[in-house]
Amino acid sequence: MKKLFLLAVCMLSMLTVSAQMRPTMMFEVGIGMSGWTGDAAKGSNALFNPRVGISADIPLNAWFSFQPGLSWVSKGVKSDISSQGVNSDVQINQNYFQVPLMAAFHMRATDNFDLVFTAGPYIAVGVNGKTEVDVDDMTMSWKTFKDGDVGGTQIWDGFRRFDAGIGIGAALDFPHWIVGVDADFGLCRLYKDGPRNYDLFFSAGFKF
């Protein structure tokens, strides 16, 4: 009888561990700010932008997991420029499909949630975006990732679409949902000798 009881306990433990090691999917939405870094970013200010995406949590063992994902991320900056008595407001929007490839460390905090710390690379492709310039009562706009011209004269070199960088984050992982904060730091210049992207997002997600 004692052996049968011990066998039942062992089987229950194995089933519990197996359940905890199953991959899960997450749908996340976030809001945060984005900006540029580098000498070419002087005079630019951060923009508030949204993010939405899905990701997977694939356990490797009790402590570590692999978290690939796909997100639609809006980035960009705004700037106020004054020259020769003329004031202009510039807003540059860049929308990307972004693929994060995160390594996650899980630490049990309480019976209700884990602390999760993530780090890893990301790659992104610019899909669309709009640059808008307001000068007095006149507004001009063009696509951020394409060359822009006015009256046949080119006034804008389209941004490079490819971006890649490093992401870090921290989150509270509950049984059915997750909340956290994460940041991305771009390593690719937006154009020759240009700035690099960065962003900081607060997000919430539902696990299924």
PDB file of C-alpha atoms in Angstrom:
ATOM      1  CA  MET A   1       0.000   0.000   0.000  1.00  0.00           C
ATOM      2  CA  LYS A   2       2.832   2.355   0.891  1.00  0.00           C
ATOM      3  CA  LYS A   3       4.588   1.616  -2.421  1.00  0.00           C
ATOM      4  CA  LEU A   4       1.363   2.250  -4.316  1.00  0.00           C
ATOM      5  CA  PHE A   5       0.948   5.604  -2.558  1.00  0.00           C
ATOM      6  CA  LEU A   6       4.525   6.631  -3.363  1.00  0.00           C
ATOM      7  CA  LEU A   7       4.023   5.615  -6.998  1.00  0.00           C
ATOM      8  CA  ALA A   8       0.863   7.737  -7.196  1.00  0.00           C
ATOM      9  CA  VAL A   9       2.709  10.738  -5.719  1.00  0.00           C
ATOM     10  CA  CYS A  10       5.543  10.344  -8.232  1.00  0.00           C
ATOM     11  CA  MET A  11       3.122  10.126 -11.157  1.00  0.00           C
ATOM     12  CA  LEU A  12       1.252  13.213  -9.959  1.00  0.00           C
ATOM     13  CA  SER A  13       4.534  15.118  -9.656  1.00  0.00           C
ATOM     14  CA  MET A  14       5.532  14.104 -13.179  1.00  0.00           C
ATOM     15  CA  LEU A  15       2.177  15.252 -14.556  1.00  0.00           C
ATOM     16  CA  THR A  16       2.518  18.613 -12.753  1.00  0.00           C
ATOM     17  CA  VAL A  17       6.024  19.187 -14.127  1.00  0.00           C
ATOM     18  CA  SER A  18       4.864  18.148 -17.597  1.00  0.00           C
ATOM     19  CA  ALA A  19       2.002  20.664 -17.458  1.00  0.00           C
ATOM     20  CA  GLN A  20       4.370  23.415 -16.380  1.00  0.00           C
ATOM     21  CA  MET A  21       6.746  22.605 -19.256  1.00  0.00           C
ATOM     22  CA  ARG A  22       4.130  22.979 -21.993  1.00  0.00           C
ATOM     23  CA  PRO A  23       4.583  25.886 -24.429  1.00  0.00           C
ATOM     24  CA  THR A  24       2.108  28.743 -24.090  1.00  0.00           C
ATOM     25  CA  MET A  25       1.050  31.503 -26.465  1.00  0.00           C
ATOM     26  CA  MET A  26       0.570  35.142 -25.461  1.00  0.00           C
ATOM     27  CA  PHE A  27      -1.293  38.039 -27.029  1.00  0.00           C
ATOM     28  CA  GLU A  28       0.102  41.384 -25.849  1.00  0.00           C
ATOM     29  CA  VAL A  29      -0.709  45.055 -26.255  1.00  0.00           C
ATOM     30  CA  GLY A  30       1.480  47.896 -25.061  1.00  0.00           C
ATOM     31  CA  ILE A  31       1.871  51.644 -24.908  1.00  0.00           C
ATOM     32  CA  GLY A  32       5.112  53.517 -24.506  1.00  0.00           C
ATOM     33  CA  MET A  33       7.530  55.969 -25.989  1.00  0.00           C
ATOM     34  CA  SER A  34      10.057  55.833 -28.767  1.00  0.00           C
ATOM     35  CA  GLY A  35      12.932  58.036 -29.805  1.00  0.00           C
ATOM     36  CA  TRP A  36      16.334  58.209 -31.417  1.00  0.00           C
ATOM     37  CA  THR A  37      19.872  58.030 -30.071  1.00  0.00           C
ATOM     38  CA  GLY A  38      23.124  59.404 -31.452  1.00  0.00           C
ATOM     39  CA  ASP A  39      24.472  62.770 -32.564  1.00  0.00           C
ATOM     40  CA  ALA A  40      21.939  62.967 -35.393  1.00  0.00           C
ATOM     41  CA  ALA A  41      19.111  62.712 -32.846  1.00  0.00           C
ATOM     42  CA  LYS A  42      19.808  66.148 -31.330  1.00  0.00           C
ATOM     43  CA  GLY A  43      16.684  68.277 -31.201  1.00  0.00           C
ATOM     44  CA  SER A  44      14.306  65.317 -31.461  1.00  0.00           C
ATOM     45  CA  ASN A  45      11.749  64.394 -28.799  1.00  0.00           C
ATOM     46  CA  ALA A  46      10.130  61.094 -27.913  1.00  0.00           C
ATOM     47  CA  LEU A  47       6.716  60.062 -29.235  1.00  0.00           C
ATOM     48  CA  PHE A  48       4.060  57.992 -27.469  1.00  0.00           C
ATOM     49  CA  ASN A  49       3.322  54.923 -29.583  1.00  0.00           C
ATOM     50  CA  PRO A  50       1.415  51.614 -29.466  1.00  0.00           C
ATOM     51  CA  ARG A  51       2.537  48.029 -29.929  1.00  0.00           C
ATOM     52  CA  VAL A  52       0.600  44.802 -30.449  1.00  0.00           C
ATOM     53  CA  GLY A  53       1.850  41.276 -30.967  1.00  0.00           C
ATOM     54  CA  ILE A  54       1.883  37.584 -30.227  1.00  0.00           C
ATOM     55  CA  SER A  55       4.640  35.489 -28.708  1.00  0.00           C
ATOM     56  CA  ALA A  56       5.342  31.987 -27.471  1.00  0.00           C
ATOM     57  CA  ASP A  57       6.919  30.842 -24.235  1.00  0.00           C
ATOM     58  CA  ILE A  58       8.774  27.574 -24.833  1.00  0.00           C
ATOM     59  CA  PRO A  59      10.157  26.098 -21.575  1.00  0.00           C
ATOM     60  CA  LEU A  60      13.679  24.695 -21.709  1.00  0.00           C
ATOM     61  CA  ASN A  61      13.775  23.701 -18.038  1.00  0.00           C
ATOM     62  CA  ALA A  62      12.276  24.892 -14.748  1.00  0.00           C
ATOM     63  CA  TRP A  63      14.168  28.204 -14.917  1.00  0.00           C
ATOM     64  CA  PHE A  64      14.687  29.148 -18.539  1.00  0.00           C
ATOM     65  CA  SER A  65      12.532  29.457 -21.642  1.00  0.00           C
ATOM     66  CA  PHE A  66      12.765  30.710 -25.214  1.00  0.00           C
ATOM     67  CA  GLN A  67      10.312  33.444 -26.249  1.00  0.00           C
ATOM     68  CA  PRO A  68      10.054  34.164 -30.002  1.00  0.00           C
ATOM     69  CA  GLY A  69       7.364  36.535 -31.214  1.00  0.00           C
ATOM     70  CA  LEU A  70       5.973  38.817 -33.891  1.00  0.00           C
ATOM     71  CA  SER A  71       4.883  42.387 -33.144  1.00  0.00           C
ATOM     72  CA  TRP A  72       3.628  45.427 -34.979  1.00  0.00           C
ATOM     73  CA  VAL A  73       5.525  48.335 -33.421  1.00  0.00           C
ATOM     74  CA  SER A  74       5.155  52.049 -34.045  1.00  0.00           C
ATOM     75  CA  LYS A  75       8.272  54.167 -33.507  1.00  0.00           C
ATOM     76  CA  GLY A  76       9.450  57.663 -34.351  1.00  0.00           C
ATOM     77  CA  VAL A  77      10.089  61.167 -33.026  1.00  0.00           C
ATOM     78  CA  LYS A  78       8.807  64.722 -33.108  1.00  0.00           C
ATOM     79  CA  SER A  79      10.726  67.973 -33.307  1.00  0.00           C
ATOM     80  CA  ASP A  80      10.157  71.717 -33.195  1.00  0.00           C
ATOM     81  CA  ILE A  81      12.429  73.655 -35.541  1.00  0.00           C
ATOM     82  CA  SER A  82      12.851  77.420 -35.674  1.00  0.00           C
ATOM     83  CA  SER A  83      14.914  79.033 -38.426  1.00  0.00           C
ATOM     84  CA  GLN A  84      14.970  82.635 -39.646  1.00  0.00           C
ATOM     85  CA  GLY A  85      11.744  83.413 -37.828  1.00  0.00           C
ATOM     86  CA  VAL A  86       9.902  80.420 -39.301  1.00  0.00           C
ATOM     87  CA  ASN A  87       8.616  77.747 -36.912  1.00  0.00           C
ATOM     88  CA  SER A  88       7.945  74.214 -38.078  1.00  0.00           C
ATOM     89  CA  ASP A  89       6.653  71.110 -36.317  1.00  0.00           C
ATOM     90  CA  VAL A  90       7.970  67.785 -37.580  1.00  0.00           C
ATOM     91  CA  GLN A  91       6.589  64.366 -36.708  1.00  0.00           C
ATOM     92  CA  ILE A  92       8.217  61.214 -38.069  1.00  0.00           C
ATOM     93  CA  ASN A  93       6.364  57.915 -37.742  1.00  0.00           C
ATOM     94  CA  GLN A  94       7.965  54.528 -38.454  1.00  0.00           C
ATOM     95  CA  ASN A  95       5.930  51.298 -38.329  1.00  0.00           C
ATOM     96  CA  TYR A  96       7.697  47.946 -38.173  1.00  0.00           C
ATOM     97  CA  PHE A  97       7.027  44.244 -38.090  1.00  0.00           C
ATOM     98  CA  GLN A  98       9.422  43.144 -35.376  1.00  0.00           C
ATOM     99  CA  VAL A  99      10.606  39.651 -34.419  1.00  0.00           C
ATOM    100  CA  PRO A 100      12.066  39.383 -30.897  1.00  0.00           C
ATOM    101  CA  LEU A 101      14.085  36.277 -29.983  1.00  0.00           C
ATOM    102  CA  MET A 102      14.256  36.442 -26.215  1.00  0.00           C
ATOM    103  CA  ALA A 103      15.845  34.218 -23.583  1.00  0.00           C
ATOM    104  CA  ALA A 104      13.732  34.309 -20.407  1.00  0.00           C
ATOM    105  CA  PHE A 105      14.706  33.567 -16.805  1.00  0.00           C
ATOM    106  CA  HIS A 106      11.793  32.640 -14.518  1.00  0.00           C
ATOM    107  CA  MET A 107      12.018  33.143 -10.759  1.00  0.00           C
ATOM    108  CA  ARG A 108       9.211  32.088  -8.440  1.00  0.00           C
ATOM    109  CA  ALA A 109       8.139  35.132  -6.412  1.00  0.00           C
ATOM    110  CA  THR A 110       4.914  33.971  -4.730  1.00  0.00           C
ATOM    111  CA  ASP A 111       2.351  31.226  -5.216  1.00  0.00           C
ATOM    112  CA  ASN A 112       0.495  33.588  -7.571  1.00  0.00           C
ATOM    113  CA  PHE A 113       3.159  34.812  -9.986  1.00  0.00           C
ATOM    114  CA  ASP A 114       6.725  34.501 -11.261  1.00  0.00           C
ATOM    115  CA  LEU A 115       9.247  37.218 -11.965  1.00  0.00           C
ATOM    116  CA  VAL A 116      10.485  36.935 -15.541  1.00  0.00           C
ATOM    117  CA  PHE A 117      13.571  38.668 -16.928  1.00  0.00           C
ATOM    118  CA  THR A 118      14.202  38.647 -20.681  1.00  0.00           C
ATOM    119  CA  ALA A 119      17.069  39.585 -22.958  1.00  0.00           C
ATOM    120  CA  GLY A 120      17.965  38.917 -26.548  1.00  0.00           C
ATOM    121  CA  PRO A 121      18.141  40.227 -30.110  1.00  0.00           C
ATOM    122  CA  TYR A 122      15.396  41.469 -32.378  1.00  0.00           C
ATOM    123  CA  ILE A 123      15.106  42.054 -36.104  1.00  0.00           C
ATOM    124  CA  ALA A 124      12.571  44.373 -37.719  1.00  0.00           C
ATOM    125  CA  VAL A 125      11.388  45.481 -41.144  1.00  0.00           C
ATOM    126  CA  GLY A 126       9.820  48.878 -41.758  1.00  0.00           C
ATOM    127  CA  VAL A 127       6.456  48.433 -43.481  1.00  0.00           C
ATOM    128  CA  ASN A 128       5.058  51.961 -43.587  1.00  0.00           C
ATOM    129  CA  GLY A 129       5.219  55.352 -41.942  1.00  0.00           C
ATOM    130  CA  LYS A 130       4.410  58.997 -42.444  1.00  0.00           C
ATOM    131  CA  THR A 131       6.506  62.119 -42.018  1.00  0.00           C
ATOM    132  CA  GLU A 132       4.546  65.329 -41.559  1.00  0.00           C
ATOM    133  CA  VAL A 133       5.866  68.892 -41.476  1.00  0.00           C
ATOM    134  CA  ASP A 134       3.701  71.819 -40.396  1.00  0.00           C
ATOM    135  CA  VAL A 135       5.062  75.243 -41.384  1.00  0.00           C
ATOM    136  CA  ASP A 136       2.782  78.071 -40.316  1.00  0.00           C
ATOM    137  CA  ASP A 137      -0.536  77.218 -42.040  1.00  0.00           C
ATOM    138  CA  MET A 138       0.958  74.801 -44.563  1.00  0.00           C
ATOM    139  CA  THR A 139       1.297  71.025 -44.077  1.00  0.00           C
ATOM    140  CA  MET A 140       3.489  68.704 -46.119  1.00  0.00           C
ATOM    141  CA  SER A 141       3.719  64.931 -45.745  1.00  0.00           C
ATOM    142  CA  TRP A 142       5.383  61.934 -47.380  1.00  0.00           C
ATOM    143  CA  LYS A 143       6.159  58.283 -46.696  1.00  0.00           C
ATOM    144  CA  THR A 144       8.991  57.851 -44.203  1.00  0.00           C
ATOM    145  CA  PHE A 145      10.634  54.872 -45.908  1.00  0.00           C
ATOM    146  CA  LYS A 146      10.502  56.383 -49.397  1.00  0.00           C
ATOM    147  CA  ASP A 147      12.186  59.400 -50.957  1.00  0.00           C
ATOM    148  CA  GLY A 148      10.101  62.566 -50.756  1.00  0.00           C
ATOM    149  CA  ASP A 149      10.001  65.429 -53.226  1.00  0.00           C
ATOM    150  CA  VAL A 150       8.217  68.741 -53.642  1.00  0.00           C
ATOM    151  CA  GLY A 151       7.747  70.135 -57.134  1.00  0.00           C
ATOM    152  CA  GLY A 152      10.173  67.592 -58.545  1.00  0.00           C
ATOM    153  CA  THR A 153      12.907  68.503 -56.042  1.00  0.00           C
ATOM    154  CA  GLN A 154      13.923  65.732 -53.645  1.00  0.00           C
ATOM    155  CA  ILE A 155      13.792  66.962 -50.056  1.00  0.00           C
ATOM    156  CA  TRP A 156      13.830  63.650 -48.191  1.00  0.00           C
ATOM    157  CA  ASP A 157      15.897  60.458 -48.358  1.00  0.00           C
ATOM    158  CA  GLY A 158      13.795  57.446 -47.399  1.00  0.00           C
ATOM    159  CA  PHE A 159      14.819  55.627 -44.221  1.00  0.00           C
ATOM    160  CA  ARG A 160      16.378  52.175 -44.322  1.00  0.00           C
ATOM    161  CA  ARG A 161      13.708  49.565 -43.702  1.00  0.00           C
ATOM    162  CA  PHE A 162      15.872  46.989 -41.905  1.00  0.00           C
ATOM    163  CA  ASP A 163      16.522  47.376 -38.195  1.00  0.00           C
ATOM    164  CA  ALA A 164      18.048  45.110 -35.567  1.00  0.00           C
ATOM    165  CA  GLY A 165      19.081  45.496 -31.965  1.00  0.00           C
ATOM    166  CA  ILE A 166      18.932  44.261 -28.400  1.00  0.00           C
ATOM    167  CA  GLY A 167      15.886  43.979 -26.165  1.00  0.00           C
ATOM    168  CA  ILE A 168      15.583  43.624 -22.388  1.00  0.00           C
ATOM    169  CA  GLY A 169      12.550  43.333 -20.146  1.00  0.00           C
ATOM    170  CA  ALA A 170      10.987  42.371 -16.826  1.00  0.00           C
ATOM    171  CA  ALA A 171       7.486  41.076 -16.146  1.00  0.00           C
ATOM    172  CA  LEU A 172       5.091  39.614 -13.602  1.00  0.00           C
ATOM    173  CA  ASP A 173       3.877  36.270 -14.946  1.00  0.00           C
ATOM    174  CA  PHE A 174       0.482  35.168 -13.603  1.00  0.00           C
ATOM    175  CA  PRO A 175      -1.288  31.890 -14.508  1.00  0.00           C
ATOM    176  CA  HIS A 176      -3.406  33.422 -17.294  1.00  0.00           C
ATOM    177  CA  TRP A 177      -1.936  36.863 -17.968  1.00  0.00           C
ATOM    178  CA  ILE A 178       1.270  38.866 -17.814  1.00  0.00           C
ATOM    179  CA  VAL A 179       2.257  42.511 -17.262  1.00  0.00           C
ATOM    180  CA  GLY A 180       5.667  44.014 -17.789  1.00  0.00           C
ATOM    181  CA  VAL A 181       8.008  46.622 -19.155  1.00  0.00           C
ATOM    182  CA  ASP A 182      10.644  46.223 -21.835  1.00  0.00           C
ATOM    183  CA  ALA A 183      13.021  48.292 -23.918  1.00  0.00           C
ATOM    184  CA  ASP A 184      14.672  47.950 -27.316  1.00  0.00           C
ATOM    185  CA  PHE A 185      17.935  49.536 -28.395  1.00  0.00           C
ATOM    186  CA  GLY A 186      18.569  49.642 -32.141  1.00  0.00           C
ATOM    187  CA  LEU A 187      22.023  48.946 -33.549  1.00  0.00           C
ATOM    188  CA  CYS A 188      21.302  50.003 -37.147  1.00  0.00           C
ATOM    189  CA  ARG A 189      21.329  53.589 -38.369  1.00  0.00           C
ATOM    190  CA  LEU A 190      18.150  54.847 -39.986  1.00  0.00           C
ATOM    191  CA  TYR A 191      20.197  56.385 -42.785  1.00  0.00           C
ATOM    192  CA  LYS A 192      23.876  57.060 -43.461  1.00  0.00           C
ATOM    193  CA  ASP A 193      25.416  58.693 -40.360  1.00  0.00           C
ATOM    194  CA  GLY A 194      21.884  58.873 -38.945  1.00  0.00           C
ATOM    195  CA  PRO A 195      20.394  58.069 -35.532  1.00  0.00           C
ATOM    196  CA  ARG A 196      19.285  54.726 -34.112  1.00  0.00           C
ATOM    197  CA  ASN A 197      15.930  53.699 -32.672  1.00  0.00           C
ATOM    198  CA  TYR A 198      15.086  53.078 -29.048  1.00  0.00           C
ATOM    199  CA  ASP A 199      11.779  52.410 -27.326  1.00  0.00           C
ATOM    200  CA  LEU A 200      10.281  51.680 -23.906  1.00  0.00           C
ATOM    201  CA  PHE A 201       6.900  49.938 -23.589  1.00  0.00           C
ATOM    202  CA  PHE A 202       4.541  48.973 -20.784  1.00  0.00           C
ATOM    203  CA  SER A 203       2.496  45.960 -21.843  1.00  0.00           C
ATOM    204  CA  ALA A 204      -0.174  43.516 -20.720  1.00  0.00           C
ATOM    205  CA  GLY A 205      -0.924  40.149 -22.231  1.00  0.00           C
ATOM    206  CA  PHE A 206      -3.311  37.226 -22.111  1.00  0.00           C
ATOM    207  CA  LYS A 207      -1.976  33.660 -22.213  1.00  0.00           C
ATOM    208  CA  PHE A 208      -3.735  30.898 -24.120  1.00  0.00           C
TER     209      PHE A 208
END
